[in-house]
């Protein structure tokens, strides 16, 4: 049974329909990547799964249970955490407080604690009393990832974690992912950088204009196929 | 020596205004809601204390402790079931609804208690005084200021040292992302208003013991509270205390020159601060 599944997922912003029947599957232990051009609907897909946008109950199944209507706090309580696009750290909170808020109001068990997150990203420990937003972009992204990990999620949703970061920083951040997987998270990674997406994922979905236009394992996806799925031209 | 005396009386009076203002400041800081019924809620709490004192024969301080959880519950429910629905991009609905609420509370109190002036007696403590060197200060005004300082220390501890305080700040920064962390903004707002009304109850004790009150005096207390918040700078609780003290000193000085100038002097001080520092004296750095 799939760990997480969307079935005919649709989403709209007022009159504008952003998703048209999206079906994706995430198995236990897997990392899948979602790629697609600007405006394809990748963020909308993650926001729908995370409960920021409401859906039909059966449009999202987690552990076989319908969770499509649940709001964000219920989704995170069930074990799906998000690293949002643009990091979205809380400016009024220090680095450490940003991490702590990731497990607000719950006694969570599991590998991830302040200590293990600081082991994963040692630089955060040095900066822990600084406001989260006083850090460099890469460090802020580490805080955003650590904050999501603090809830010990079974599914981690990552929205463009390499956005706006220098290549060496991106490499550092992706270096943390094997340990995140080992600790038990299955991952949905939205990524604009196709090379990066193919490198880190077990399977890839490509989106265009609110639909899945291609899916497969990285080794089978040729440049031509991806190009066609990305821009709708052969 | 009379100048010093006037300043000290003003500082002590400022404690009362800071108590009026702390709840308003808290609610505004967390959810950008200006509660126009704030002053009437203070008066409501004063009547609640009065009822507990007269009907049950409780000591006013004990009555305040009993009234605090009741007022917390009223605040929680008020926010959760009514005011949360008015929050949004448009700032007009909360103003209209709390303005309406102000009228409802006033009329409800007039209906229940008539327009007669009331006072909560603290058994002679209101006329007791202590000597600070050459100056005599009332015990109740000193307790008022001490309570204001304690409330502000307490709220700051809550805000900066507890998990609930982190949730308050995170929700104030970004409610959508706060939701992704498992925070339910509507409950956070309800809790904040509950706490604000618990503080209002403390303010009501000193309002009701200091002088006569009746159901119609709420709006003027709202104005003093509002001025204290603005003078102090939005989002700063210590600033709010300072703002209360500025108004208190201005009023006692005004009254020292001419008793009719007391209220006017407070408003003038507010206008002067607003002209010189439109964002208040200690605005929060962010936003
Ligand atoms: N809050 C919103 N209100 C209205 N339309 C929106 C909103 N957010 C996104 N959209 C629209 O929905 C579509 C999908 O947007 P989405 O942000 O999901 O794309 P994306 O694939 O994440 O793009 P990007 O790579 O730029 O992050 C776009 O056409 C966008 O303009
Ligand atoms: Mg996006």
mmCIF file of C-alpha atoms in Angstrom, chain B:
data_model
loop_
_atom_site.group_PDB
_atom_site.id
_atom_site.type_symbol
_atom_site.label_atom_id
_atom_site.label_comp_id
_atom_site.label_asym_id
_atom_site.label_seq_id
_atom_site.Cartn_x
_atom_site.Cartn_y
_atom_site.Cartn_z
ATOM 1 C CA UNK B 1 8.353 69.179 46.857
ATOM 2 C CA UNK B 2 4.893 69.496 45.342
ATOM 3 C CA UNK B 3 6.334 68.917 41.867
ATOM 4 C CA UNK B 4 7.900 65.691 43.014
ATOM 5 C CA UNK B 5 4.615 64.771 44.627
ATOM 6 C CA UNK B 6 2.764 65.470 41.388
ATOM 7 C CA UNK B 7 5.172 63.341 39.392
ATOM 8 C CA UNK B 8 4.849 60.434 41.797
ATOM 9 C CA UNK B 9 1.069 60.638 41.772
ATOM 10 C CA UNK B 10 1.227 60.719 37.978
ATOM 11 C CA UNK B 11 3.454 57.662 37.804
ATOM 12 C CA UNK B 12 1.100 55.775 40.093
ATOM 13 C CA UNK B 13 -1.905 56.816 38.029
ATOM 14 C CA UNK B 14 0.037 55.656 34.972
ATOM 15 C CA UNK B 15 0.024 52.191 36.473
ATOM 16 C CA UNK B 16 -3.766 52.157 36.215
ATOM 17 C CA UNK B 17 -3.655 53.276 32.582
ATOM 18 C CA UNK B 18 -1.037 50.658 31.809
ATOM 19 C CA UNK B 19 -3.355 48.024 33.267
ATOM 20 C CA UNK B 20 -6.163 49.342 31.066
ATOM 21 C CA UNK B 21 -3.837 49.169 28.093
ATOM 22 C CA UNK B 22 -1.929 45.902 28.538
ATOM 23 C CA UNK B 23 -4.757 43.694 27.265
ATOM 24 C CA UNK B 24 -5.416 45.999 24.335
ATOM 25 C CA UNK B 25 -1.718 45.965 23.459
ATOM 26 C CA UNK B 26 -1.557 42.168 23.687
ATOM 27 C CA UNK B 27 -4.538 41.623 21.412
ATOM 28 C CA UNK B 28 -3.427 44.216 18.916
ATOM 29 C CA UNK B 29 0.106 42.811 18.864
ATOM 30 C CA UNK B 30 -1.033 39.280 18.131
ATOM 31 C CA UNK B 31 -3.952 39.702 15.768
ATOM 32 C CA UNK B 32 -3.989 43.367 14.719
ATOM 33 C CA UNK B 33 -7.451 43.678 16.232
ATOM 34 C CA UNK B 34 -8.512 46.933 17.838
ATOM 35 C CA UNK B 35 -11.198 46.036 20.326
ATOM 36 C CA UNK B 36 -13.422 49.086 20.710
ATOM 37 C CA UNK B 37 -15.311 47.330 23.510
ATOM 38 C CA UNK B 38 -12.153 47.060 25.622
ATOM 39 C CA UNK B 39 -13.164 49.855 27.985
ATOM 40 C CA UNK B 40 -16.649 48.430 28.423
ATOM 41 C CA UNK B 41 -15.150 45.038 29.169
ATOM 42 C CA UNK B 42 -13.158 46.681 31.980
ATOM 43 C CA UNK B 43 -16.401 48.110 33.352
ATOM 44 C CA UNK B 44 -18.115 44.744 32.933
ATOM 45 C CA UNK B 45 -15.355 43.123 34.965
ATOM 46 C CA UNK B 46 -15.740 45.830 37.629
ATOM 47 C CA UNK B 47 -19.436 44.995 37.931
ATOM 48 C CA UNK B 48 -18.578 41.317 38.116
ATOM 49 C CA UNK B 49 -16.224 42.018 41.017
ATOM 50 C CA UNK B 50 -18.875 44.212 42.621
ATOM 51 C CA UNK B 51 -21.438 41.416 42.413
ATOM 52 C CA UNK B 52 -19.040 38.881 43.882
ATOM 53 C CA UNK B 53 -18.213 41.285 46.716
ATOM 54 C CA UNK B 54 -21.782 42.275 47.536
ATOM 55 C CA UNK B 55 -23.595 39.000 46.844
ATOM 56 C CA UNK B 56 -21.029 36.555 48.179
ATOM 57 C CA UNK B 57 -19.332 38.851 50.634
ATOM 58 C CA UNK B 58 -15.926 38.134 49.156
ATOM 59 C CA UNK B 59 -12.911 40.303 49.797
ATOM 60 C CA UNK B 60 -12.376 42.356 46.592
ATOM 61 C CA UNK B 61 -8.948 40.829 45.995
ATOM 62 C CA UNK B 62 -10.392 37.338 46.332
ATOM 63 C CA UNK B 63 -13.316 38.355 44.129
ATOM 64 C CA UNK B 64 -10.813 39.457 41.483
ATOM 65 C CA UNK B 65 -9.128 36.060 41.587
ATOM 66 C CA UNK B 66 -12.532 34.429 41.143
ATOM 67 C CA UNK B 67 -13.515 36.812 38.340
ATOM 68 C CA UNK B 68 -10.297 36.312 36.360
ATOM 69 C CA UNK B 69 -11.034 32.794 35.065
ATOM 70 C CA UNK B 70 -14.611 33.841 34.322
ATOM 71 C CA UNK B 71 -13.412 36.798 32.290
ATOM 72 C CA UNK B 72 -10.844 34.550 30.596
ATOM 73 C CA UNK B 73 -13.666 32.252 29.521
ATOM 74 C CA UNK B 74 -15.757 35.179 28.284
ATOM 75 C CA UNK B 75 -12.787 36.471 26.295
ATOM 76 C CA UNK B 76 -12.018 33.058 24.850
ATOM 77 C CA UNK B 77 -15.582 32.506 23.705
ATOM 78 C CA UNK B 78 -15.985 36.060 22.446
ATOM 79 C CA UNK B 79 -12.926 35.696 20.255
ATOM 80 C CA UNK B 80 -13.547 32.146 19.118
ATOM 81 C CA UNK B 81 -17.208 32.449 18.238
ATOM 82 C CA UNK B 82 -17.516 36.092 17.226
ATOM 83 C CA UNK B 83 -14.371 38.127 16.668
ATOM 84 C CA UNK B 84 -12.460 35.450 14.726
ATOM 85 C CA UNK B 85 -15.131 35.690 12.063
ATOM 86 C CA UNK B 86 -14.427 39.375 11.592
ATOM 87 C CA UNK B 87 -10.669 39.030 11.059
ATOM 88 C CA UNK B 88 -9.388 39.343 7.537
ATOM 89 C CA UNK B 89 -7.780 41.662 5.071
ATOM 90 C CA UNK B 90 -10.482 44.269 5.701
ATOM 91 C CA UNK B 91 -10.002 46.106 9.012
ATOM 92 C CA UNK B 92 -13.516 47.525 9.108
ATOM 93 C CA UNK B 93 -15.551 44.465 10.268
ATOM 94 C CA UNK B 94 -13.748 44.049 13.623
ATOM 95 C CA UNK B 95 -14.147 47.771 14.311
ATOM 96 C CA UNK B 96 -17.865 47.682 13.547
ATOM 97 C CA UNK B 97 -18.497 44.522 15.525
ATOM 98 C CA UNK B 98 -16.556 45.628 18.612
ATOM 99 C CA UNK B 99 -18.227 49.042 18.429
ATOM 100 C CA UNK B 100 -21.569 47.256 18.439
ATOM 101 C CA UNK B 101 -20.399 45.079 21.296
ATOM 102 C CA UNK B 102 -19.472 48.190 23.256
ATOM 103 C CA UNK B 103 -23.028 49.469 22.926
ATOM 104 C CA UNK B 104 -24.483 46.083 23.841
ATOM 105 C CA UNK B 105 -22.366 45.840 26.998
ATOM 106 C CA UNK B 106 -23.216 49.388 28.092
ATOM 107 C CA UNK B 107 -26.916 48.864 27.612
ATOM 108 C CA UNK B 108 -26.835 45.452 29.217
ATOM 109 C CA UNK B 109 -25.138 46.931 32.278
ATOM 110 C CA UNK B 110 -27.553 49.866 32.394
ATOM 111 C CA UNK B 111 -30.418 47.403 32.267
ATOM 112 C CA UNK B 112 -28.969 45.258 35.024
ATOM 113 C CA UNK B 113 -27.394 47.837 37.303
ATOM 114 C CA UNK B 114 -29.018 51.202 36.368
ATOM 115 C CA UNK B 115 -26.938 54.310 35.778
ATOM 116 C CA UNK B 116 -26.143 54.725 39.480
ATOM 117 C CA UNK B 117 -22.526 55.219 40.486
ATOM 118 C CA UNK B 118 -20.946 52.309 42.294
ATOM 119 C CA UNK B 119 -17.759 51.672 44.122
ATOM 120 C CA UNK B 120 -16.015 48.580 45.407
ATOM 121 C CA UNK B 121 -14.892 49.056 48.978
ATOM 122 C CA UNK B 122 -11.574 47.652 50.134
ATOM 123 C CA UNK B 123 -12.339 48.189 53.806
ATOM 124 C CA UNK B 124 -10.404 51.363 54.532
ATOM 125 C CA UNK B 125 -7.414 50.436 52.422
ATOM 126 C CA UNK B 126 -8.425 53.124 49.917
ATOM 127 C CA UNK B 127 -7.508 55.860 52.387
ATOM 128 C CA UNK B 128 -4.386 54.164 53.770
ATOM 129 C CA UNK B 129 -1.068 55.688 52.830
ATOM 130 C CA UNK B 130 2.608 55.027 53.299
ATOM 131 C CA UNK B 131 5.403 57.547 53.620
ATOM 132 C CA UNK B 132 8.056 57.588 50.919
ATOM 133 C CA UNK B 133 10.493 59.961 52.591
ATOM 134 C CA UNK B 134 8.680 63.269 52.779
ATOM 135 C CA UNK B 135 5.897 62.173 50.437
ATOM 136 C CA UNK B 136 2.806 60.220 51.336
ATOM 137 C CA UNK B 137 1.429 57.880 48.729
ATOM 138 C CA UNK B 138 -1.764 55.883 48.811
ATOM 139 C CA UNK B 139 -1.493 52.158 49.354
ATOM 140 C CA UNK B 140 -3.960 51.374 46.569
ATOM 141 C CA UNK B 141 -2.153 53.496 43.924
ATOM 142 C CA UNK B 142 1.104 51.780 44.884
ATOM 143 C CA UNK B 143 -0.570 48.388 44.559
ATOM 144 C CA UNK B 144 -1.941 49.471 41.191
ATOM 145 C CA UNK B 145 1.479 50.330 39.819
ATOM 146 C CA UNK B 146 2.998 47.193 41.329
ATOM 147 C CA UNK B 147 0.265 45.124 39.703
ATOM 148 C CA UNK B 148 0.868 46.811 36.365
ATOM 149 C CA UNK B 149 4.580 46.025 36.561
ATOM 150 C CA UNK B 150 3.846 42.454 37.617
ATOM 151 C CA UNK B 151 1.372 42.016 34.766
ATOM 152 C CA UNK B 152 3.859 43.314 32.241
ATOM 153 C CA UNK B 153 6.671 41.136 33.573
ATOM 154 C CA UNK B 154 4.290 38.183 33.521
ATOM 155 C CA UNK B 155 3.132 38.833 29.971
ATOM 156 C CA UNK B 156 6.712 39.283 28.795
ATOM 157 C CA UNK B 157 7.713 36.000 30.405
ATOM 158 C CA UNK B 158 4.756 34.327 28.760
ATOM 159 C CA UNK B 159 5.601 35.886 25.428
ATOM 160 C CA UNK B 160 9.320 35.197 25.362
ATOM 161 C CA UNK B 161 9.798 32.151 27.583
ATOM 162 C CA UNK B 162 6.958 29.752 26.900
ATOM 163 C CA UNK B 163 5.788 27.562 24.084
ATOM 164 C CA UNK B 164 2.465 29.423 24.034
ATOM 165 C CA UNK B 165 4.360 32.697 23.692
ATOM 166 C CA UNK B 166 6.296 31.341 20.722
ATOM 167 C CA UNK B 167 2.996 30.355 19.160
ATOM 168 C CA UNK B 168 1.641 33.871 19.786
ATOM 169 C CA UNK B 169 4.607 35.420 18.021
ATOM 170 C CA UNK B 170 4.653 32.902 15.179
ATOM 171 C CA UNK B 171 0.936 33.350 14.549
ATOM 172 C CA UNK B 172 1.321 37.094 14.589
ATOM 173 C CA UNK B 173 4.137 36.785 12.012
ATOM 174 C CA UNK B 174 2.393 34.398 9.641
ATOM 175 C CA UNK B 175 -0.777 32.453 10.499
ATOM 176 C CA UNK B 176 -0.647 30.204 7.425
ATOM 177 C CA UNK B 177 2.867 28.966 8.109
ATOM 178 C CA UNK B 178 1.974 28.703 11.801
ATOM 179 C CA UNK B 179 -0.763 26.279 10.732
ATOM 180 C CA UNK B 180 1.882 24.128 9.044
ATOM 181 C CA UNK B 181 3.579 23.859 12.453
ATOM 182 C CA UNK B 182 0.442 22.481 14.072
ATOM 183 C CA UNK B 183 -0.702 25.804 15.525
ATOM 184 C CA UNK B 184 -4.409 26.582 15.274
ATOM 185 C CA UNK B 185 -4.498 30.362 14.857
ATOM 186 C CA UNK B 186 -8.149 30.678 15.872
ATOM 187 C CA UNK B 187 -7.473 29.019 19.205
ATOM 188 C CA UNK B 188 -4.338 31.075 19.682
ATOM 189 C CA UNK B 189 -6.375 34.235 19.132
ATOM 190 C CA UNK B 190 -9.049 32.995 21.548
ATOM 191 C CA UNK B 191 -6.426 32.296 24.205
ATOM 192 C CA UNK B 192 -4.898 35.730 23.681
ATOM 193 C CA UNK B 193 -8.225 37.487 24.159
ATOM 194 C CA UNK B 194 -8.882 35.304 27.194
ATOM 195 C CA UNK B 195 -5.595 36.427 28.727
ATOM 196 C CA UNK B 196 -6.358 40.035 27.805
ATOM 197 C CA UNK B 197 -9.644 39.850 29.710
ATOM 198 C CA UNK B 198 -7.970 38.243 32.712
ATOM 199 C CA UNK B 199 -5.689 41.302 32.765
ATOM 200 C CA UNK B 200 -8.733 43.525 32.276
ATOM 201 C CA UNK B 201 -10.118 42.036 35.503
ATOM 202 C CA UNK B 202 -7.075 43.211 37.439
ATOM 203 C CA UNK B 203 -7.521 46.658 35.896
ATOM 204 C CA UNK B 204 -11.183 46.535 36.920
ATOM 205 C CA UNK B 205 -10.302 45.932 40.569
ATOM 206 C CA UNK B 206 -8.322 49.169 40.716
ATOM 207 C CA UNK B 207 -10.832 51.049 38.597
ATOM 208 C CA UNK B 208 -13.660 50.004 40.886
ATOM 209 C CA UNK B 209 -11.877 50.735 44.151
ATOM 210 C CA UNK B 210 -10.255 54.005 43.118
ATOM 211 C CA UNK B 211 -13.354 55.987 42.247
ATOM 212 C CA UNK B 212 -17.013 55.693 41.399
ATOM 213 C CA UNK B 213 -17.949 53.949 38.206
ATOM 214 C CA UNK B 214 -21.130 53.415 36.209
ATOM 215 C CA UNK B 215 -21.981 51.547 33.014
ATOM 216 C CA UNK B 216 -21.109 54.444 30.699
ATOM 217 C CA UNK B 217 -17.485 55.162 31.594
ATOM 218 C CA UNK B 218 -15.967 52.429 29.403
ATOM 219 C CA UNK B 219 -15.235 54.422 26.226
ATOM 220 C CA UNK B 220 -13.109 56.974 28.107
ATOM 221 C CA UNK B 221 -10.999 54.135 29.581
ATOM 222 C CA UNK B 222 -10.597 52.783 26.058
ATOM 223 C CA UNK B 223 -9.207 56.130 24.941
ATOM 224 C CA UNK B 224 -6.635 56.237 27.773
ATOM 225 C CA UNK B 225 -5.646 52.655 27.028
ATOM 226 C CA UNK B 226 -5.378 53.350 23.350
ATOM 227 C CA UNK B 227 -3.246 56.440 23.924
ATOM 228 C CA UNK B 228 -0.932 54.502 26.233
ATOM 229 C CA UNK B 229 -0.445 51.786 23.604
ATOM 230 C CA UNK B 230 0.258 54.287 20.837
ATOM 231 C CA UNK B 231 2.645 56.395 22.928
ATOM 232 C CA UNK B 232 4.576 53.297 23.923
ATOM 233 C CA UNK B 233 4.799 51.990 20.394
ATOM 234 C CA UNK B 234 2.789 49.095 19.019
ATOM 235 C CA UNK B 235 3.955 45.700 20.127
ATOM 236 C CA UNK B 236 6.012 46.775 23.150
ATOM 237 C CA UNK B 237 4.521 45.961 26.558
ATOM 238 C CA UNK B 238 7.106 47.986 28.465
ATOM 239 C CA UNK B 239 6.368 50.803 26.044
ATOM 240 C CA UNK B 240 2.726 50.485 27.029
ATOM 241 C CA UNK B 241 3.621 50.895 30.703
ATOM 242 C CA UNK B 242 5.680 53.924 29.820
ATOM 243 C CA UNK B 243 2.821 55.300 27.718
ATOM 244 C CA UNK B 244 0.455 54.898 30.658
ATOM 245 C CA UNK B 245 2.877 56.773 32.876
ATOM 246 C CA UNK B 246 3.226 59.612 30.361
ATOM 247 C CA UNK B 247 -0.528 60.078 30.358
ATOM 248 C CA UNK B 248 -0.713 59.748 34.137
ATOM 249 C CA UNK B 249 1.940 62.409 34.704
ATOM 250 C CA UNK B 250 0.411 64.723 32.119
ATOM 251 C CA UNK B 251 -2.966 64.402 33.822
ATOM 252 C CA UNK B 252 -1.700 65.074 37.341
ATOM 253 C CA UNK B 253 0.247 68.068 36.105
ATOM 254 C CA UNK B 254 -2.783 69.334 34.243
ATOM 255 C CA UNK B 255 -4.875 68.893 37.358
ATOM 256 C CA UNK B 256 -2.252 70.616 39.517
ATOM 257 C CA UNK B 257 -2.497 73.714 37.348
ATOM 258 C CA UNK B 258 -6.252 73.626 37.005
ATOM 259 C CA UNK B 259 -8.462 70.673 37.957
ATOM 260 C CA UNK B 260 -10.442 71.081 34.757
ATOM 261 C CA UNK B 261 -7.336 70.473 32.673
ATOM 262 C CA UNK B 262 -6.604 66.975 33.904
ATOM 263 C CA UNK B 263 -8.128 65.015 31.021
ATOM 264 C CA UNK B 264 -7.162 67.545 28.388
ATOM 265 C CA UNK B 265 -3.507 67.466 29.466
ATOM 266 C CA UNK B 266 -3.403 63.691 28.980
ATOM 267 C CA UNK B 267 -4.750 63.979 25.444
ATOM 268 C CA UNK B 268 -2.339 66.830 24.667
ATOM 269 C CA UNK B 269 0.622 64.729 25.793
ATOM 270 C CA UNK B 270 -0.607 61.999 23.468
ATOM 271 C CA UNK B 271 -0.854 64.410 20.542
ATOM 272 C CA UNK B 272 2.614 65.808 21.198
ATOM 273 C CA UNK B 273 4.175 62.337 21.246
ATOM 274 C CA UNK B 274 2.300 61.450 18.088
ATOM 275 C CA UNK B 275 3.600 64.574 16.344
ATOM 276 C CA UNK B 276 7.205 63.971 17.359
ATOM 277 C CA UNK B 277 7.276 60.167 17.120
ATOM 278 C CA UNK B 278 4.358 58.944 14.996
ATOM 279 C CA UNK B 279 5.318 55.297 15.600
ATOM 280 C CA UNK B 280 5.452 55.758 19.349
ATOM 281 C CA UNK B 281 8.469 55.790 21.621
ATOM 282 C CA UNK B 282 9.450 52.106 21.529
ATOM 283 C CA UNK B 283 8.020 50.535 18.368
ATOM 284 C CA UNK B 284 8.848 46.904 17.720
ATOM 285 C CA UNK B 285 11.649 46.573 15.169
ATOM 286 C CA UNK B 286 9.830 44.207 12.817
ATOM 287 C CA UNK B 287 7.007 45.553 10.627
#
